[in-house]
mmCIF file of C-alpha atoms and ligand atoms in Angstrom:
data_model
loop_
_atom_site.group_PDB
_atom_site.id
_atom_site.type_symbol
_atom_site.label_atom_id
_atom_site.label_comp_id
_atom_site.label_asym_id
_atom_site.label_seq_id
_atom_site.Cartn_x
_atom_site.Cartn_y
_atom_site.Cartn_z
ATOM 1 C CA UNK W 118 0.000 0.000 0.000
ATOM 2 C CA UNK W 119 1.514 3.329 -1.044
ATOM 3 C CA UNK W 120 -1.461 5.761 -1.442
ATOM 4 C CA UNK W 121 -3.100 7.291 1.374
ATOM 5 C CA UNK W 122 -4.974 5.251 4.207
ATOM 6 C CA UNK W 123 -8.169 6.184 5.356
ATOM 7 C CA UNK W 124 -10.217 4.558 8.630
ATOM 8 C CA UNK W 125 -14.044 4.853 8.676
ATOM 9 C CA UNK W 126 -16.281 4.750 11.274
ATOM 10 C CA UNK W 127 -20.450 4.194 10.499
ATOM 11 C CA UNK W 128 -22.694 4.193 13.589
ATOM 12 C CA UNK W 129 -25.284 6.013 12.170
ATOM 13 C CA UNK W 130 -28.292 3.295 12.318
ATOM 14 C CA UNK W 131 -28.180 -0.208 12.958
ATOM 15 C CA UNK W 132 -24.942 -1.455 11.067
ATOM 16 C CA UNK W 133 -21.761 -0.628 12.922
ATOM 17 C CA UNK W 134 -19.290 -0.361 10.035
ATOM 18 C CA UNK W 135 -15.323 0.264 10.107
ATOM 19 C CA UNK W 136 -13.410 -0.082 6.486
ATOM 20 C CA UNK W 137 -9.586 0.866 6.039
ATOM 21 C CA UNK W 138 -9.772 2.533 1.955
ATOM 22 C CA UNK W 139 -6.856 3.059 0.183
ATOM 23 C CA UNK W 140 -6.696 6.766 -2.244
ATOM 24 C CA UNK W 141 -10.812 6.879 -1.252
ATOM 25 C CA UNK W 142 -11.614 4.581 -3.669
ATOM 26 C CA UNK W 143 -9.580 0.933 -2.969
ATOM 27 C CA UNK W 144 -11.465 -0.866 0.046
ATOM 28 C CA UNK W 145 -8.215 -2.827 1.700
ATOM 29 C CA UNK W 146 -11.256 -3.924 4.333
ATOM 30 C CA UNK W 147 -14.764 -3.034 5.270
ATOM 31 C CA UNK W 148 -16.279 -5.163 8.013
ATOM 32 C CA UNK W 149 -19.605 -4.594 9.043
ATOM 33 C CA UNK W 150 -21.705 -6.003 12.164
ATOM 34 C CA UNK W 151 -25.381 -6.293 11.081
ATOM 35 C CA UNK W 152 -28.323 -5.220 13.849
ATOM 36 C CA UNK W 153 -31.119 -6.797 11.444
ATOM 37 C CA UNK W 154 -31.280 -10.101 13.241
ATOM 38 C CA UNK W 155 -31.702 -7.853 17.076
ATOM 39 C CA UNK W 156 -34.229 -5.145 15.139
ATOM 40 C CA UNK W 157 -36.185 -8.097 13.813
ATOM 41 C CA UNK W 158 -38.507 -8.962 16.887
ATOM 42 C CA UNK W 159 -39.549 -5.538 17.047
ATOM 43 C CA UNK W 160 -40.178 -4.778 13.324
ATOM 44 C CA UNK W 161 -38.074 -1.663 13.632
ATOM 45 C CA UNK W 162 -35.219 -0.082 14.989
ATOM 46 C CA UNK W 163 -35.129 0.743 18.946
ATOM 47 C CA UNK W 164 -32.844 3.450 19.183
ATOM 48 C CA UNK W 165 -31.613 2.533 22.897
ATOM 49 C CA UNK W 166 -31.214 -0.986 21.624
ATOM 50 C CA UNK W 167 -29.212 0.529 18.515
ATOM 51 C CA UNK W 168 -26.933 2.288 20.542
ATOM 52 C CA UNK W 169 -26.077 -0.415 23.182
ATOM 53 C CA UNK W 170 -25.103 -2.454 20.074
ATOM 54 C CA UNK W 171 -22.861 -0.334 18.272
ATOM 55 C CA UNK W 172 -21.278 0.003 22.084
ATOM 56 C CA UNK W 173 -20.483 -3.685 21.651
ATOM 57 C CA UNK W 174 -19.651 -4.708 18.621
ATOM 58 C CA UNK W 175 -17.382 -1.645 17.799
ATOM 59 C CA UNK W 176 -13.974 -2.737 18.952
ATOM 60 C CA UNK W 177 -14.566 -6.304 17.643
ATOM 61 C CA UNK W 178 -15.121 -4.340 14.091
ATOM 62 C CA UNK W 179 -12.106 -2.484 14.783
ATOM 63 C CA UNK W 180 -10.122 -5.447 15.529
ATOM 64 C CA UNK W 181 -11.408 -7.137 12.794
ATOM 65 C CA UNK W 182 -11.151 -4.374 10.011
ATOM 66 C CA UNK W 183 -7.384 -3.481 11.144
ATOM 67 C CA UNK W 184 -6.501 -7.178 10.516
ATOM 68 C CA UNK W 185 -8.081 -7.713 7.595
ATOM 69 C CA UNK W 186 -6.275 -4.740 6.033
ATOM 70 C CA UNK W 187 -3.203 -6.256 7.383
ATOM 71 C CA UNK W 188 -2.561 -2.350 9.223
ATOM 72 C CA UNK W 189 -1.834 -0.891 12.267
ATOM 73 C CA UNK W 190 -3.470 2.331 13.582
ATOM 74 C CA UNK W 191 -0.153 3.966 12.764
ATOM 75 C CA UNK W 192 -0.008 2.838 9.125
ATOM 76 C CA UNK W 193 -3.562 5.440 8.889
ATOM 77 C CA UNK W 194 -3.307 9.103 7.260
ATOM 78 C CA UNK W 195 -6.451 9.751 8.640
ATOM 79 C CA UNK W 196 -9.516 8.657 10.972
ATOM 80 C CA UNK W 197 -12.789 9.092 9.153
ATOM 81 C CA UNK W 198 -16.777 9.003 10.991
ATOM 82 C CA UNK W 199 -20.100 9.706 10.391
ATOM 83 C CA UNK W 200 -21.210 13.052 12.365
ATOM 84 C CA UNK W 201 -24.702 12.991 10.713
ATOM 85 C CA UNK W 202 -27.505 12.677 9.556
ATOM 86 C CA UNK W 203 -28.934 9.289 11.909
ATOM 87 C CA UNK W 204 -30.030 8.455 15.331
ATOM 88 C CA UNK W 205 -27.978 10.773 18.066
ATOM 89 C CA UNK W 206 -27.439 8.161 20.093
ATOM 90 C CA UNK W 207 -25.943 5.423 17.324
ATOM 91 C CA UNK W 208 -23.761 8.482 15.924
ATOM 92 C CA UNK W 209 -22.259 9.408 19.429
ATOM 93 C CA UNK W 210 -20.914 5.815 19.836
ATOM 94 C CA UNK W 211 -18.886 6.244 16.801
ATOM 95 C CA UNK W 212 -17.720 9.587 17.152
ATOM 96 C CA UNK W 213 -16.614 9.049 20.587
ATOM 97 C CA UNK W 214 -14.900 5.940 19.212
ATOM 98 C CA UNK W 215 -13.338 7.670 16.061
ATOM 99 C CA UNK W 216 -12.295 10.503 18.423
ATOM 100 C CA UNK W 217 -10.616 8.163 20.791
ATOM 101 C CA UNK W 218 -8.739 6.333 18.120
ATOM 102 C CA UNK W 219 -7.397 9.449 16.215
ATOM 103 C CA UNK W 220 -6.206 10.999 19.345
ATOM 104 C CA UNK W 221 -4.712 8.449 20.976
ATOM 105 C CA UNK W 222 -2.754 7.590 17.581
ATOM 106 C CA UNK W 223 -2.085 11.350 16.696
ATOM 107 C CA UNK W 224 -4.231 10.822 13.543
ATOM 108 C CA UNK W 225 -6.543 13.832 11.566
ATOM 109 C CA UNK W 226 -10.074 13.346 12.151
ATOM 110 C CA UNK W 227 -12.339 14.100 9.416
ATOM 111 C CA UNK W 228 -16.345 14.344 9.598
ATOM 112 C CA UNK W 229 -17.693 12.594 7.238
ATOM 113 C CA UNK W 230 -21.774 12.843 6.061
ATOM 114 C CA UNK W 231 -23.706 9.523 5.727
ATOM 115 C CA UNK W 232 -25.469 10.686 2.847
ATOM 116 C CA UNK W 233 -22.189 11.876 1.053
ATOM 117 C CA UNK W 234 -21.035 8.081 2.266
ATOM 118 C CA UNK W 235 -23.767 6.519 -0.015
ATOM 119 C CA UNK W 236 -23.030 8.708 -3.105
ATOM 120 C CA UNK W 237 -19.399 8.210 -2.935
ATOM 121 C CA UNK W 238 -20.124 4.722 -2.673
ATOM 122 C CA UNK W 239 -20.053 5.045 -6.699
ATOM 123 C CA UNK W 240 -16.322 5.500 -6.546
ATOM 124 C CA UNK W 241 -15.234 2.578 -5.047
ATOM 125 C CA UNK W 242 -13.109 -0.624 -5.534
ATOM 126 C CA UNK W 243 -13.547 -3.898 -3.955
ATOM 127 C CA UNK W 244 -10.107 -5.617 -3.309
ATOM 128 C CA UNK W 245 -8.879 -7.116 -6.433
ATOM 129 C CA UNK W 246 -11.501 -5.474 -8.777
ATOM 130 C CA UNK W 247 -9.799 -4.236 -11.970
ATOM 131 C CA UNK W 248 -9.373 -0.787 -12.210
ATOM 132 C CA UNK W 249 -12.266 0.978 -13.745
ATOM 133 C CA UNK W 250 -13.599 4.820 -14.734
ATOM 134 C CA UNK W 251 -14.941 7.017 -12.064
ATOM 135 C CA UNK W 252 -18.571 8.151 -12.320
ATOM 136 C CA UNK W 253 -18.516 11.575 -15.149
ATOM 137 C CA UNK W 254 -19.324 14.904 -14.359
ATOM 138 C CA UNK W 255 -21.888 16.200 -14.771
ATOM 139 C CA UNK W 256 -23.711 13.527 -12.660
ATOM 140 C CA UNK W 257 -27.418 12.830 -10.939
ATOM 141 C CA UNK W 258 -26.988 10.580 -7.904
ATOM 142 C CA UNK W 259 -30.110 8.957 -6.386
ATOM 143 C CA UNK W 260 -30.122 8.212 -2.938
ATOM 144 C CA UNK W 261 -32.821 6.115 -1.655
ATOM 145 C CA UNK W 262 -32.327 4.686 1.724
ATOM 146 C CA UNK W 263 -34.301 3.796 4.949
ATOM 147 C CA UNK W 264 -34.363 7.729 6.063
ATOM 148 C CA UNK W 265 -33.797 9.589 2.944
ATOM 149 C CA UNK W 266 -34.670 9.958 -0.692
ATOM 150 C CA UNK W 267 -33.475 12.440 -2.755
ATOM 151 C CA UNK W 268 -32.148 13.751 -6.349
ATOM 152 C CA UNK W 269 -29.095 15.658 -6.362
ATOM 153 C CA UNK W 270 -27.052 17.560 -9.086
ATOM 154 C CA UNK W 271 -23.094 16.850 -8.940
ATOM 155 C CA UNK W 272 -20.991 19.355 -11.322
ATOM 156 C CA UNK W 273 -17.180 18.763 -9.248
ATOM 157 C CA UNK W 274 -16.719 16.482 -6.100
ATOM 158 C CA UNK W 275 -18.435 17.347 -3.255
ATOM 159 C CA UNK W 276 -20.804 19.725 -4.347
ATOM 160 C CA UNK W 277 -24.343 19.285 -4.701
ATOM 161 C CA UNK W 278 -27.274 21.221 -5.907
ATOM 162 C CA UNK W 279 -30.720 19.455 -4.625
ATOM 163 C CA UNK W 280 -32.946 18.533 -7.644
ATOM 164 C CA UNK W 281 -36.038 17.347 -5.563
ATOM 165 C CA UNK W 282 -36.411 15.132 -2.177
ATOM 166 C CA UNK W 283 -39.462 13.094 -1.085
ATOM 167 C CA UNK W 284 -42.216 15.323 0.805
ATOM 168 C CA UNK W 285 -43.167 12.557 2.809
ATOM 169 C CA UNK W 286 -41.406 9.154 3.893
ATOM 170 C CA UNK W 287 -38.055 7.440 2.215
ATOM 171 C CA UNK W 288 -38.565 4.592 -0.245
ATOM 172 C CA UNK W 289 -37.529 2.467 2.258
ATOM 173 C CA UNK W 290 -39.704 3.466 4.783
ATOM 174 C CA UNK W 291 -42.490 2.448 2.395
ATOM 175 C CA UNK W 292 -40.820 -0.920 1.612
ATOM 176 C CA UNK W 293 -40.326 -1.542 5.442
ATOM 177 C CA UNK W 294 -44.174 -0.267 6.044
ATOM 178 C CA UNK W 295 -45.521 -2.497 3.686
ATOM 179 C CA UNK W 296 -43.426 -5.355 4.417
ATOM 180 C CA UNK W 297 -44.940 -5.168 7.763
ATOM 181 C CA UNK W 298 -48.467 -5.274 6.262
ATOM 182 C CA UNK W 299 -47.149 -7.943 4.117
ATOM 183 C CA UNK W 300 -46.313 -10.169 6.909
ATOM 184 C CA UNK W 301 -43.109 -10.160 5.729
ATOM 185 C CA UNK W 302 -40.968 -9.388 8.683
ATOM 186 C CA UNK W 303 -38.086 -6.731 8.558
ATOM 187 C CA UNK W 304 -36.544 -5.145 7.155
ATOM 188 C CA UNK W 305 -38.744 -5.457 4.364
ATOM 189 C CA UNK W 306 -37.366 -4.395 1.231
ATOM 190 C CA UNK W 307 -35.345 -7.373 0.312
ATOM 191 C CA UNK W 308 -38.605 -9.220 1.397
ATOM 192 C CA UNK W 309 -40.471 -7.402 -0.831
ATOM 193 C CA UNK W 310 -38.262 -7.492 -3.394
ATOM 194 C CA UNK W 311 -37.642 -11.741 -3.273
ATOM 195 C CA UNK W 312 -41.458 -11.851 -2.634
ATOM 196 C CA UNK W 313 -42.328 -10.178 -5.803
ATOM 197 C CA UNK W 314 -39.571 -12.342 -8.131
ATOM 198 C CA UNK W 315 -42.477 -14.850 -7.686
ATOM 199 C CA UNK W 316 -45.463 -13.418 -9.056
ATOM 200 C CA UNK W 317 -47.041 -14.570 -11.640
ATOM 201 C CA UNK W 318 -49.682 -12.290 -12.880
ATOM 202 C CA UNK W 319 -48.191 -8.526 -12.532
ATOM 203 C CA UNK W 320 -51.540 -6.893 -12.840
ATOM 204 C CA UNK W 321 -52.337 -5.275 -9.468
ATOM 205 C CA UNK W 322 -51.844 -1.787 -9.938
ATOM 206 C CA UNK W 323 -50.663 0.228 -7.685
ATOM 207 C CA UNK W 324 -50.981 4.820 -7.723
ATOM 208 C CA UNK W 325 -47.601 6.462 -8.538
ATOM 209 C CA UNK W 326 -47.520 10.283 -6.909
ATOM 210 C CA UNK W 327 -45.651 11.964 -9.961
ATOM 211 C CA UNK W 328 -45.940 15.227 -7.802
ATOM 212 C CA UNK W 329 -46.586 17.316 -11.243
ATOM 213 C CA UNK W 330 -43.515 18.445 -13.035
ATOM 214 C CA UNK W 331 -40.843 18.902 -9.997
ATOM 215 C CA UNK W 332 -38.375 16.308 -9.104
ATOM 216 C CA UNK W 333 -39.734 15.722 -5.990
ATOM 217 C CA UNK W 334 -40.915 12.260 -4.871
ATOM 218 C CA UNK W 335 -43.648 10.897 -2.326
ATOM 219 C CA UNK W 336 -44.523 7.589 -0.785
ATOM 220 C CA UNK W 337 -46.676 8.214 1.733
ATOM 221 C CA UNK W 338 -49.905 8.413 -0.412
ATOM 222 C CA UNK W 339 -48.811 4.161 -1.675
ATOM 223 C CA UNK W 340 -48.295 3.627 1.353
ATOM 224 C CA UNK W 341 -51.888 4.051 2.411
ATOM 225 C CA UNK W 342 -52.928 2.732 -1.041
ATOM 226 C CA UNK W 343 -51.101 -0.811 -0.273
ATOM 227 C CA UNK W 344 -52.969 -0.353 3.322
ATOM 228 C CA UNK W 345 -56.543 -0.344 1.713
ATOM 229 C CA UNK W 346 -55.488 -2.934 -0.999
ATOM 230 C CA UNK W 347 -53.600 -4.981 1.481
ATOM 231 C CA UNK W 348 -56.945 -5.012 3.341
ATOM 232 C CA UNK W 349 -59.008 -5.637 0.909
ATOM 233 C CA UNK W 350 -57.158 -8.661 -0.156
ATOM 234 C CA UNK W 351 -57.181 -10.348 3.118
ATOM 235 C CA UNK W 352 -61.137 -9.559 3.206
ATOM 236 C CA UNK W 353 -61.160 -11.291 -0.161
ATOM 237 C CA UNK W 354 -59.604 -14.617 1.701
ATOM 238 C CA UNK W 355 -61.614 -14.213 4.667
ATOM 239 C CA UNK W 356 -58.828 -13.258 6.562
ATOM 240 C CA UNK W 357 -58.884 -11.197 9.624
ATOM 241 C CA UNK W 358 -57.406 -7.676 9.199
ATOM 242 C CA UNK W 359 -54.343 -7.874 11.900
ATOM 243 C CA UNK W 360 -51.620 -9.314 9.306
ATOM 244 C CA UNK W 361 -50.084 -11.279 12.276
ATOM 245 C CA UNK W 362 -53.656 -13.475 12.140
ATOM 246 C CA UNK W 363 -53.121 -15.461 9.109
ATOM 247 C CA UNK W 364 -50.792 -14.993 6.217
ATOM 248 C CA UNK W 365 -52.233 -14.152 2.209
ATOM 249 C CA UNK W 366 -52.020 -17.152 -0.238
ATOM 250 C CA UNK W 367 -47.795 -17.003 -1.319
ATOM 251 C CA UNK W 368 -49.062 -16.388 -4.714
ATOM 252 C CA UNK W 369 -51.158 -13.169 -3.612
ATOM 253 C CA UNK W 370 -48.608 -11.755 -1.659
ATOM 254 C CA UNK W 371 -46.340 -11.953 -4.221
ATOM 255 C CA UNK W 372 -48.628 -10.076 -6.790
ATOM 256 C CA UNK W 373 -49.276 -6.988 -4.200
ATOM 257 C CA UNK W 374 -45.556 -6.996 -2.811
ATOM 258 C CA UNK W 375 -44.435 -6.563 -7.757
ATOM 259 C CA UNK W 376 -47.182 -4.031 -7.661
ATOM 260 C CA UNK W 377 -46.273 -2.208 -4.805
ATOM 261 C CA UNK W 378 -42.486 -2.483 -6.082
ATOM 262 C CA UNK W 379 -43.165 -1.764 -9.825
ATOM 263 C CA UNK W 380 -45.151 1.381 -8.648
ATOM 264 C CA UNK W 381 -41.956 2.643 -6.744
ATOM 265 C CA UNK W 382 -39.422 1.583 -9.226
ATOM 266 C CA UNK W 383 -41.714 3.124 -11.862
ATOM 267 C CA UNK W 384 -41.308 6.844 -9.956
ATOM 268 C CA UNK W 385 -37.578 6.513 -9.050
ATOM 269 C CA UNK W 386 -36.410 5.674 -12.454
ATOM 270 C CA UNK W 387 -38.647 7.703 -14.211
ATOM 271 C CA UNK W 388 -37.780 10.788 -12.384
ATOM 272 C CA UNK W 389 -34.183 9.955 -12.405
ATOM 273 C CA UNK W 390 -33.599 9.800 -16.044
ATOM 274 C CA UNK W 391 -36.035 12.723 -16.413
ATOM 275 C CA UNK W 392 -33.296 14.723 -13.886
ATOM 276 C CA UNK W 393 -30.162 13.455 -15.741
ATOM 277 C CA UNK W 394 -31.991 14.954 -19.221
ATOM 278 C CA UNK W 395 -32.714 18.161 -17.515
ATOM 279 C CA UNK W 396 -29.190 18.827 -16.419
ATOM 280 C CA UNK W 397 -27.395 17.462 -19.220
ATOM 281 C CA UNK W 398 -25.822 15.025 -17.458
ATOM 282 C CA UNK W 399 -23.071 12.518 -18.750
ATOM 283 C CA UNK W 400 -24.037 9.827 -15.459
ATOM 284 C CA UNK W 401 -26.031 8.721 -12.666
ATOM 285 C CA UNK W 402 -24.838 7.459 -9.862
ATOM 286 C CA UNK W 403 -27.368 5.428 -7.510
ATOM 287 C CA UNK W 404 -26.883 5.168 -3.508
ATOM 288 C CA UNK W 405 -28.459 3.875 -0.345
ATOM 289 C CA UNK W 406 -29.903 0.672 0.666
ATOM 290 C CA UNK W 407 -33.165 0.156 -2.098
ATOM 291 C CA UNK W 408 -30.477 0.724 -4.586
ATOM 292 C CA UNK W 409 -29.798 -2.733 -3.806
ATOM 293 C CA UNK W 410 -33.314 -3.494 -5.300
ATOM 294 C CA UNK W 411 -32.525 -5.789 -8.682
ATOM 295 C CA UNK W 412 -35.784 -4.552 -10.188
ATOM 296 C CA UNK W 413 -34.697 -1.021 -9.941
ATOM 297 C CA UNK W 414 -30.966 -1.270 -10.890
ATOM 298 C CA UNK W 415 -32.187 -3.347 -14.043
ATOM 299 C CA UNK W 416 -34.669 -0.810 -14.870
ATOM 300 C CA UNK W 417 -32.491 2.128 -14.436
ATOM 301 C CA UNK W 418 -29.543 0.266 -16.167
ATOM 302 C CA UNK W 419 -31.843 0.156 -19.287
ATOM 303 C CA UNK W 420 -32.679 3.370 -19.356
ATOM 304 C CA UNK W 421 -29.470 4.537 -18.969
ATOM 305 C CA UNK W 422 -27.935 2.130 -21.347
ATOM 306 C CA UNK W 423 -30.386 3.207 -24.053
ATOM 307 C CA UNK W 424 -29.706 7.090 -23.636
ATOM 308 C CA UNK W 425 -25.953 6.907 -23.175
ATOM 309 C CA UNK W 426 -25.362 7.486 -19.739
ATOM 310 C CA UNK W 427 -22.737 5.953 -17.774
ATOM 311 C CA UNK W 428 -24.133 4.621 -14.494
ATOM 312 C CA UNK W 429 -22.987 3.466 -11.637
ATOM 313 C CA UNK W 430 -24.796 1.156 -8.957
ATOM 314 C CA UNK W 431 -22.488 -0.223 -6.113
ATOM 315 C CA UNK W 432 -23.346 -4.074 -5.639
ATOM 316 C CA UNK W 433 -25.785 -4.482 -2.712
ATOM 317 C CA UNK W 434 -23.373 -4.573 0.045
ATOM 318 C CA UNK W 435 -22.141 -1.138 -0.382
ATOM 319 C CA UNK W 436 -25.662 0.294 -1.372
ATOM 320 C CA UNK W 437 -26.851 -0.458 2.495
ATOM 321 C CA UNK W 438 -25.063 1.312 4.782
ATOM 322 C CA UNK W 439 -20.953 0.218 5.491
ATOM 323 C CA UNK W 440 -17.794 1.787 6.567
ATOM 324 C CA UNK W 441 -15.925 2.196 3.218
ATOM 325 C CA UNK W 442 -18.380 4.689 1.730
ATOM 326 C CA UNK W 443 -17.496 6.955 4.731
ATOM 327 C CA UNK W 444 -13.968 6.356 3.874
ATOM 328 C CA UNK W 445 -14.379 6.978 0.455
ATOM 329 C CA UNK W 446 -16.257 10.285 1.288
ATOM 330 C CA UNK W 447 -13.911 11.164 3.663
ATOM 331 C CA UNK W 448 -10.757 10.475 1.828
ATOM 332 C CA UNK W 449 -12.366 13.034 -0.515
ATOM 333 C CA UNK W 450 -12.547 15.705 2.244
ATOM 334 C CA UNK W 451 -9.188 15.111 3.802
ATOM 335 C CA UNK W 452 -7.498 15.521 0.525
ATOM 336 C CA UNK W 453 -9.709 19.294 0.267
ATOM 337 C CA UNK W 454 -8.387 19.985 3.395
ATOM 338 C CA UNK W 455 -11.362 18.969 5.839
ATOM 339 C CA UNK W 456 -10.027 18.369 9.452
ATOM 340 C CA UNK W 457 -12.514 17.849 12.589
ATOM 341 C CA UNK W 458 -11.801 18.641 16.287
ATOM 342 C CA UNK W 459 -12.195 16.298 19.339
ATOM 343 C CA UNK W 460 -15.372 18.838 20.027
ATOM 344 C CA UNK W 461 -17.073 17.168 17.369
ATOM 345 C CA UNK W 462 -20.754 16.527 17.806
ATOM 346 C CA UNK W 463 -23.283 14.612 16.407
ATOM 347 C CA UNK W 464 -25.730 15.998 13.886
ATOM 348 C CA UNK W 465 -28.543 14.054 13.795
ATOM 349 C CA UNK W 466 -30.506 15.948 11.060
ATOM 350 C CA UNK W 467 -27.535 16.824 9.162
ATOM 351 C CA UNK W 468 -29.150 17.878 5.404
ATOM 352 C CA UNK W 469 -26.345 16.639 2.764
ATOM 353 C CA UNK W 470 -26.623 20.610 0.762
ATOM 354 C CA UNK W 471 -26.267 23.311 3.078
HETATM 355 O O1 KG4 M 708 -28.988 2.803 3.385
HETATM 356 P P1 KG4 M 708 -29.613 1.889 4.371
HETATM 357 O O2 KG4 M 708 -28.889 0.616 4.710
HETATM 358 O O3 KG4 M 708 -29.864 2.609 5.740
HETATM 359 C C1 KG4 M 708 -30.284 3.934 5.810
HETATM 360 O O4 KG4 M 708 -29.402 4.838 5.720
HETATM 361 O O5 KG4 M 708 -31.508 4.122 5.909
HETATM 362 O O6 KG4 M 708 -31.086 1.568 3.818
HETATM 363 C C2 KG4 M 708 -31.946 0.681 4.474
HETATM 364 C C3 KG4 M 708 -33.240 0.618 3.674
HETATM 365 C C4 KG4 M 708 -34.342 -0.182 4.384
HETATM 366 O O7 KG4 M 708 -35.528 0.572 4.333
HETATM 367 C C5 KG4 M 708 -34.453 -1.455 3.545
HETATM 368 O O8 KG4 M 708 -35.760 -2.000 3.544
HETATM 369 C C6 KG4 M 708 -34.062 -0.944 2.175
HETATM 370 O O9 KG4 M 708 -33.018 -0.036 2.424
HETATM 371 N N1 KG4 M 708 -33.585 -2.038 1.305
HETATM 372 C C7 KG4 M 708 -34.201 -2.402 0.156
HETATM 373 C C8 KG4 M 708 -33.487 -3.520 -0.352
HETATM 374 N N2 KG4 M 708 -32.443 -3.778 0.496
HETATM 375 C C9 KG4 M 708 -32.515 -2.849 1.499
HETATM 376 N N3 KG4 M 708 -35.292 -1.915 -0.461
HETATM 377 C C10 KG4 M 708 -35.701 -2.517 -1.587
HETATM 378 N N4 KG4 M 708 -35.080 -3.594 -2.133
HETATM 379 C C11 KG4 M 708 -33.978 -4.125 -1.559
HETATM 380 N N5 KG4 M 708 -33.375 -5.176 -2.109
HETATM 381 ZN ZN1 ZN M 709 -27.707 4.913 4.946
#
């Protein structure tokens, strides 16, 4: 390793991440300790629970990371963390720790934005993977995660102009939401989506909010939609309406959970390629966990393909949320010049534009 060495530090939710990236783009490790199996029972995540995780599993991450990079905290040029936006609690665990490590080791710290983590996502290399062209500029990057869903305009590295956001709730909000009505447990967007690969007739239709002419997106009008239809399906069985009292036939779930999915791959990809026309742009970049969604990266790959626009989708593990997009991020900052003190704070509603 010759280039520059970057630690990261994600906290924000329920995935305590560390990843040691090489030049912000060359992931050397990225270890992440999943909270799905302890946020399962509950259907959602329990902030207090969260937070108590990240507590425990962060030094075994550490550990874990350093060796698989085959480093030592001295080998670093820098100690990258999340500072926002996410749950206060989950982000002050890996601050503290971030803090801890960069001034016990002399290191820079750097504050790094978890929404800027899953755009620069686009940029990175997994260990062995051949060299291959960064994402163009001008560029529209997607991000569509479990808190946020938005459309942003990238002329130069890390600058952003917002194109439109959701009014309402994130994709994945809606995806979790109607999971849950599904009876399909949490979180449900990769539920969903393996739910749906099994329909056979793709006829229920489902609204899409087109929200006129702007780039802005909402969810929260399907989501009621997919309540009443939901509903109205398990009447149709002669179910009760509590979705923990009997599950829908397999092959009726799996027609409501395509329609409900088709309806918000539909918007997203729609609006995204509309965006990338508007502004001219030469790529699109997609980030955040229901970028992991195989029905929207192969609609949005055709799109894309057929207009000439380079695109880049990270594979699923470093759409949902991971260390080395912080480091990639945050390599990017360090090398502008970006340098955090130990009074760093948490930001829990950190926007990614200011
Ligand atoms: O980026 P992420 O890991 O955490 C946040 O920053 O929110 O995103 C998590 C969200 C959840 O709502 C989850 O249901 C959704 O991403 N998700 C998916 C898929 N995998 C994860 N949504 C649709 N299809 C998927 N395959
Ligand atoms: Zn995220």
């Amino acid at each position: 390793m010759t280039g520059s060495l970057v630690l990261a530090v994600e906290s924000s939710c329920d995935e305590t991440g560390i990843a040691v990236i090489e030049d912000g783009r060359r992931i050397h490790a990225n270890v992440v300790a999943s909270q799905i199996a302890l946020h399962a029972p509950t259907g959602g995540i329990v902030p207090e629970v969260a937070a108590r995780a990240h507590l425990r599993w962060i030094v075994p991450v550490l550990d874990e990371a350093l060796q698989a990079a085959g480093v030592t905290p001295r080998d670093l040029d820098a100690v990258a963390v999340t500072y926002g936006p996410g749950l206060a609690g989950s982000l002050l665990v890996g601050i503290n720790f971030a803090k801890t490590l960069a001034w016990a080791h002399g290191k820079p710290l750097v504050a790094v934005n978890h929404l800027e983590g899953h755009v620069y996502a686009g940029w990175l290399l997994d260990p062995g993977e051949a060299e291959r062209e960064a994402p163009p500029f001008p560029l529209v990057a997607l991000v569509v995660s479990g808190g946020h869903t938005f459309l942003a305009e990238m002329h130069d590295h890390l600058s952003y102009r917002l194109l439109g956001q959701t009014v309402d709730d994130a994709a994945g909000e809606a995806f979790d939401k109607v999971g849950r009505l599904l009876g399909l447990g949490y979180p449900g967007g990769p539920a969903i989506s393996r739910a749906a690969e099994g329909a056979v007739a793709r006829d229920r239709a489902f609204p899409r909010a087109w929200m006129r002419d702007t780039f802005d997106l909402s969810f929260s009008g399907l989501k009621t939609a997919a309540r009443r239809i939901i509903a109205t399906a398990r009447a149709d069985e002669g179910l009760p309406a509590d979705e923990r009292e009997g599950e829908l036939p397999a092959a009726v779930t799996a027609e409501l959970a395509w329609g409900f999915q088709d309806s918000v791959v539909d918007v997203l990809a729609t609006k995204t390629i509309r965006a990338a026309e508007a502004i001219g742009a030469r790529g699109i970049v997609l980030g955040g966990g229901v970028a992991a969604n195989t029905e929207l990266r192969a609609r949005i790959s055709g799109e894309a393909e057929a207009r000439g626009l380079a695109l880049v989708i990270p594979r699923p593990g470093l759409c949902t949320d991971n260390g080395a997009m912080i480091g990639a991020a945050g390599a990017r900052r360090f090398a502008a010049g970006a340098r955090a003190g130990l009074d760093l704070d948490a930001r829990p509603s950190l926007p990614l534009a200011r």
